[in-house]
Amino acid sequence: MNYDFATIMVIALVVCGVIWAVDAWLWAPRRRAVLATAAQSAGGSLDEETRARLGKEPVLVEYARSFFPVILIVFMLRSFLVEPFRIPSGSMIPTLWTGDFILVNKFAYGIRLPILNAKILNIGEPKRGDVVVFRYPEDPSTDYIKRVIGVPGDRISYHDKTVFINGVAAGQQFVGPYTEFPTGIPLPSRLEVESLGDKQHILVIHPGFSGRLEEGEWTVPQGGYFMMGDNRDNSNDSRAWGFVPEKNLVGKAFMIWMNWNGANGGITWNRLGERIH
């Protein structure tokens, strides 16, 4: 089940704010009135213990007042600056592994209103080679992460495990065999450095594998982006379901802050702090 964390935070923020406001407008004046009456009955003076007992905030109010600023700060940071995500699949191997926890720049492609996702300030646009988190077009409640291959107006084709952009092949340079992390398709596989203009990244190719995503041609519409996984033979991407609308963009992935792999004993220390290229 997918949970909209932003909506949960807004609800928590509203609940805490309402409790805090009701206390300030209704319950707190009543506590002060009780204190004043008790002080008058005691001859104008109350001991500290009695004053603390009569003036004590309800536990619910105390928690609401304490959590409200914390939730607000986290909500603002997560909505407009940086949001954490966890990689659930191997479609971006070797760049990202299953179990990677990443940070995403939320303002790289513009400032958007939380929940509504309406852009209110345009800052930049995705470029070929960017690793981007977006809402899956066929189920916007699910976040996907892929690499931008085509921008609006591009003609993209894929033949013989090679990407062609506007008729020009994206160069590949063989690096060596790949054995570091399971790709979801039986070995052997190989590492290739792919060039998208002046940007380079490493991808995994399975030379002998043939699947439904082997061939195709597409023209990227205005307001859309063509996405592919770096694990080219095992990625559910634009070759299967089409283009990502600009409104579905979430942000640009820029760093791995942790990797957790329970099968291999927990934290993979050498991935901590690794930049995403």
Coordinates of C-alpha atoms in Angstrom, one line a residue:
M1 CA 0.0 0.0 0.0
N2 CA 1.3 3.5 -0.9
Y3 CA 1.0 6.3 1.6
D4 CA 1.0 10.0 0.7
F5 CA 3.4 11.2 3.3
A6 CA 2.9 14.8 2.5
T7 CA -0.9 14.5 3.1
I8 CA -0.2 12.7 6.4
M9 CA 2.1 15.5 7.5
V10 CA -0.5 18.2 6.5
I11 CA -3.2 16.4 8.5
A12 CA -0.8 16.1 11.5
L13 CA 0.1 19.8 11.2
V14 CA -3.6 20.8 11.1
V15 CA -4.6 18.6 14.0
C16 CA -1.7 19.9 16.2
G17 CA -2.4 23.5 15.1
V18 CA -6.1 23.2 15.9
I19 CA -5.5 21.7 19.3
W20 CA -2.9 24.4 20.1
A21 CA -5.3 27.2 18.9
V22 CA -8.3 25.9 20.8
D23 CA -6.2 25.8 23.9
A24 CA -5.0 29.4 23.4
W25 CA -8.5 30.7 22.8
L26 CA -10.6 28.5 25.1
W27 CA -8.9 26.2 27.6
A28 CA -6.0 28.4 28.6
P29 CA -8.3 31.3 29.6
R30 CA -10.3 28.9 31.7
R31 CA -7.2 27.7 33.5
R32 CA -6.2 31.3 34.2
A33 CA -9.7 32.0 35.6
V34 CA -9.5 28.9 37.8
L35 CA -6.1 30.1 39.1
A36 CA -7.4 33.6 39.8
T37 CA -10.4 32.2 41.7
A38 CA -8.2 29.8 43.7
A39 CA -5.8 32.6 44.5
Q40 CA -8.6 34.9 45.7
S41 CA -10.0 32.1 47.9
A42 CA -6.5 31.6 49.4
G43 CA -6.2 35.2 50.3
G44 CA -4.2 36.4 47.2
S45 CA -1.5 33.8 47.2
L46 CA -1.0 30.2 46.1
D47 CA 1.8 27.8 46.7
E48 CA 3.9 26.7 43.7
E49 CA 2.6 23.1 43.8
T50 CA -1.1 24.2 43.7
R51 CA -0.4 26.8 41.0
A52 CA 1.4 24.2 38.8
R53 CA -1.4 21.7 39.3
L54 CA -4.2 24.1 38.4
G55 CA -2.4 25.7 35.5
K56 CA -1.0 22.6 34.0
E57 CA -1.7 22.1 30.3
P58 CA -3.5 18.9 29.3
V59 CA -1.1 16.3 27.9
L60 CA -2.7 16.5 24.5
V61 CA -2.1 20.2 24.3
E62 CA 1.5 19.8 25.5
Y63 CA 2.3 17.3 22.8
A64 CA 0.5 19.4 20.1
R65 CA 2.5 22.5 21.0
S66 CA 5.7 20.5 21.0
F67 CA 5.2 18.7 17.7
F68 CA 3.7 21.5 15.7
P69 CA 7.0 23.4 15.0
V70 CA 8.9 20.2 14.4
I71 CA 6.3 18.9 11.9
L72 CA 6.2 22.3 10.2
I73 CA 10.0 22.5 9.7
V74 CA 10.2 18.9 8.4
F75 CA 7.2 19.6 6.1
M76 CA 8.8 22.7 4.7
L77 CA 12.2 21.1 4.1
R78 CA 10.7 18.0 2.6
S79 CA 8.3 19.9 0.3
F80 CA 10.6 22.6 -1.0
L81 CA 14.2 21.6 -0.5
V82 CA 15.2 17.9 0.0
E83 CA 13.2 14.7 0.2
P84 CA 14.5 11.2 1.1
F85 CA 13.5 8.2 -1.0
R86 CA 14.3 4.5 -0.8
I87 CA 15.1 2.5 -4.0
P88 CA 12.8 -0.6 -4.1
S89 CA 14.0 -2.2 -7.3
G90 CA 17.0 -2.9 -9.4
S91 CA 16.0 -0.9 -12.6
M92 CA 18.8 1.6 -12.1
I93 CA 21.6 -0.8 -11.4
P94 CA 24.6 -0.1 -11.4
T95 CA 23.9 3.5 -10.5
L96 CA 21.4 2.7 -7.8
W97 CA 21.0 -0.6 -5.9
T98 CA 18.0 -2.0 -4.2
G99 CA 18.1 -0.7 -0.6
D100 CA 19.7 2.6 -1.4
F101 CA 18.4 5.6 0.4
I102 CA 18.7 8.7 -1.6
L103 CA 18.2 12.4 -1.4
V104 CA 16.3 14.3 -4.0
N105 CA 16.6 18.0 -4.8
K106 CA 12.9 19.3 -4.8
F107 CA 13.6 22.7 -6.3
A108 CA 15.8 21.7 -9.2
Y109 CA 12.9 21.7 -11.7
G110 CA 10.8 24.4 -10.0
I111 CA 9.0 25.1 -6.7
R112 CA 5.7 23.3 -6.4
L113 CA 2.8 23.5 -3.9
P114 CA 2.7 20.4 -1.7
I115 CA -0.1 17.9 -2.4
L116 CA -1.5 20.0 -5.3
N117 CA 1.9 19.7 -7.1
A118 CA 1.2 22.9 -9.0
K119 CA 4.4 24.7 -10.1
I120 CA 4.6 28.3 -8.7
L121 CA 8.2 29.1 -9.7
N122 CA 10.1 27.8 -12.6
I123 CA 13.8 27.3 -11.8
G124 CA 15.1 24.7 -14.3
E125 CA 14.2 21.9 -16.6
P126 CA 15.4 18.2 -16.7
K127 CA 18.4 17.6 -19.0
R128 CA 19.5 14.5 -20.7
G129 CA 21.4 12.3 -18.3
D130 CA 19.6 13.6 -15.1
V131 CA 18.4 10.9 -12.6
V132 CA 14.9 12.0 -11.8
V133 CA 12.2 10.9 -9.3
F134 CA 8.7 11.2 -10.8
R135 CA 5.2 10.0 -10.2
Y136 CA 4.5 7.0 -12.3
P137 CA 2.1 8.1 -15.1
E138 CA -0.1 5.0 -14.8
D139 CA -0.4 5.3 -11.0
P140 CA 0.6 8.8 -9.7
S141 CA 0.6 7.5 -6.1
T142 CA 3.7 5.5 -6.9
D143 CA 7.2 7.2 -7.3
Y144 CA 9.6 5.9 -9.9
I145 CA 13.2 6.8 -10.6
K146 CA 14.9 6.7 -14.0
R147 CA 17.3 8.6 -16.2
V148 CA 16.2 11.3 -18.6
I149 CA 17.0 10.1 -22.2
G150 CA 14.8 12.4 -24.2
V151 CA 13.5 15.9 -23.7
P152 CA 10.6 17.6 -25.5
G153 CA 11.1 17.5 -29.3
D154 CA 13.6 14.6 -29.3
R155 CA 13.3 11.6 -31.6
I156 CA 14.3 8.6 -29.6
S157 CA 15.0 5.1 -31.0
Y158 CA 16.4 2.0 -29.4
H159 CA 18.0 -0.7 -31.5
D160 CA 20.6 -3.4 -30.8
K161 CA 20.8 -2.2 -27.1
T162 CA 21.8 1.3 -28.3
V163 CA 20.0 4.6 -27.8
F164 CA 19.7 7.0 -30.8
I165 CA 18.8 10.6 -30.1
N166 CA 17.7 12.6 -33.2
G167 CA 19.4 10.0 -35.4
V168 CA 22.7 10.1 -33.5
A169 CA 23.8 7.0 -31.5
A170 CA 24.6 7.6 -27.8
G171 CA 28.1 6.2 -27.6
Q172 CA 28.9 3.2 -25.5
Q173 CA 32.4 2.1 -24.3
F174 CA 32.9 -1.3 -22.8
V175 CA 34.2 -1.3 -19.2
G176 CA 34.2 -4.9 -18.2
P177 CA 32.0 -7.7 -16.9
Y178 CA 29.5 -6.9 -14.2
T179 CA 29.1 -9.1 -11.1
E180 CA 28.7 -6.8 -8.2
F181 CA 25.0 -6.8 -7.5
P182 CA 22.2 -9.0 -8.9
T183 CA 20.4 -7.4 -11.8
G184 CA 17.3 -9.5 -12.0
I185 CA 18.4 -11.2 -15.2
P186 CA 20.8 -14.1 -15.3
L187 CA 24.5 -13.3 -16.0
P188 CA 26.6 -12.8 -17.9
S189 CA 26.3 -9.0 -18.1
R190 CA 28.6 -6.2 -19.0
L191 CA 29.3 -2.6 -17.9
E192 CA 29.2 0.1 -20.6
V193 CA 29.8 3.8 -20.3
E194 CA 27.1 5.6 -22.2
S195 CA 27.5 9.2 -23.4
L196 CA 24.5 11.6 -23.6
G197 CA 26.1 14.7 -25.0
D198 CA 28.7 15.8 -22.5
K199 CA 27.3 13.6 -19.7
Q200 CA 28.5 10.0 -19.1
H201 CA 27.1 7.3 -16.9
I202 CA 27.5 3.6 -16.5
L203 CA 24.8 1.1 -17.4
V204 CA 24.4 -2.7 -17.5
I205 CA 23.8 -4.6 -20.7
H206 CA 22.9 -8.3 -21.0
P207 CA 24.3 -9.2 -24.4
G208 CA 22.3 -12.4 -24.9
F209 CA 19.0 -11.2 -23.4
S210 CA 16.1 -10.5 -25.7
G211 CA 12.8 -9.1 -24.4
R212 CA 9.9 -6.9 -25.3
L213 CA 11.8 -3.7 -24.8
E214 CA 14.4 -4.4 -27.4
E215 CA 13.3 -2.2 -30.3
G216 CA 11.2 1.0 -30.7
E217 CA 11.0 4.6 -31.9
W218 CA 9.3 7.5 -30.1
T219 CA 9.0 11.3 -30.5
V220 CA 8.9 13.1 -27.2
P221 CA 6.0 15.6 -27.0
Q222 CA 6.1 19.1 -25.6
G223 CA 5.8 18.9 -21.8
G224 CA 7.0 15.2 -21.7
Y225 CA 10.2 13.3 -21.0
F226 CA 11.5 9.9 -22.1
M227 CA 12.9 7.9 -19.2
M228 CA 15.0 4.7 -19.2
G229 CA 16.6 2.7 -16.4
D230 CA 20.4 2.0 -16.4
N231 CA 19.7 -1.7 -16.0
R232 CA 18.6 -1.6 -19.6
D233 CA 17.3 -5.1 -20.0
N234 CA 15.3 -5.1 -16.8
S235 CA 13.6 -1.7 -16.4
N236 CA 9.9 -0.8 -16.6
D237 CA 10.3 2.6 -18.3
S238 CA 9.2 4.8 -21.1
R239 CA 9.8 2.0 -23.7
A240 CA 6.8 0.2 -22.0
W241 CA 4.4 3.0 -20.9
G242 CA 5.4 6.2 -22.7
F243 CA 6.3 9.6 -21.6
V244 CA 6.5 11.4 -18.2
P245 CA 4.5 14.6 -18.1
E246 CA 6.2 17.6 -16.6
K247 CA 3.6 17.9 -13.9
N248 CA 4.7 14.4 -12.6
L249 CA 8.3 15.4 -11.9
V250 CA 9.3 15.3 -8.2
G251 CA 13.0 16.2 -8.3
K252 CA 16.5 15.4 -9.2
A253 CA 18.4 12.6 -7.3
F254 CA 21.8 13.7 -6.2
M255 CA 23.2 11.6 -3.3
I256 CA 23.0 8.2 -1.6
W257 CA 22.9 8.7 2.1
M258 CA 22.6 5.0 3.1
N259 CA 22.3 1.5 1.7
W260 CA 20.6 -1.2 3.7
N261 CA 20.9 -4.8 2.5
G262 CA 19.6 -7.3 5.1
A263 CA 20.8 -10.3 3.1
N264 CA 24.3 -9.0 3.2
G265 CA 24.4 -8.1 6.8
G266 CA 23.0 -4.6 6.9
I267 CA 24.6 -1.3 5.9
T268 CA 26.8 -1.2 2.8
W269 CA 29.3 1.3 4.1
N270 CA 31.1 2.2 0.9
R271 CA 27.9 3.6 -0.6
L272 CA 27.3 6.2 2.1
G273 CA 27.6 9.7 0.7
E274 CA 28.1 8.6 -2.9
R275 CA 27.1 11.2 -5.5
I276 CA 24.5 10.2 -8.1
H277 CA 25.7 10.8 -11.7

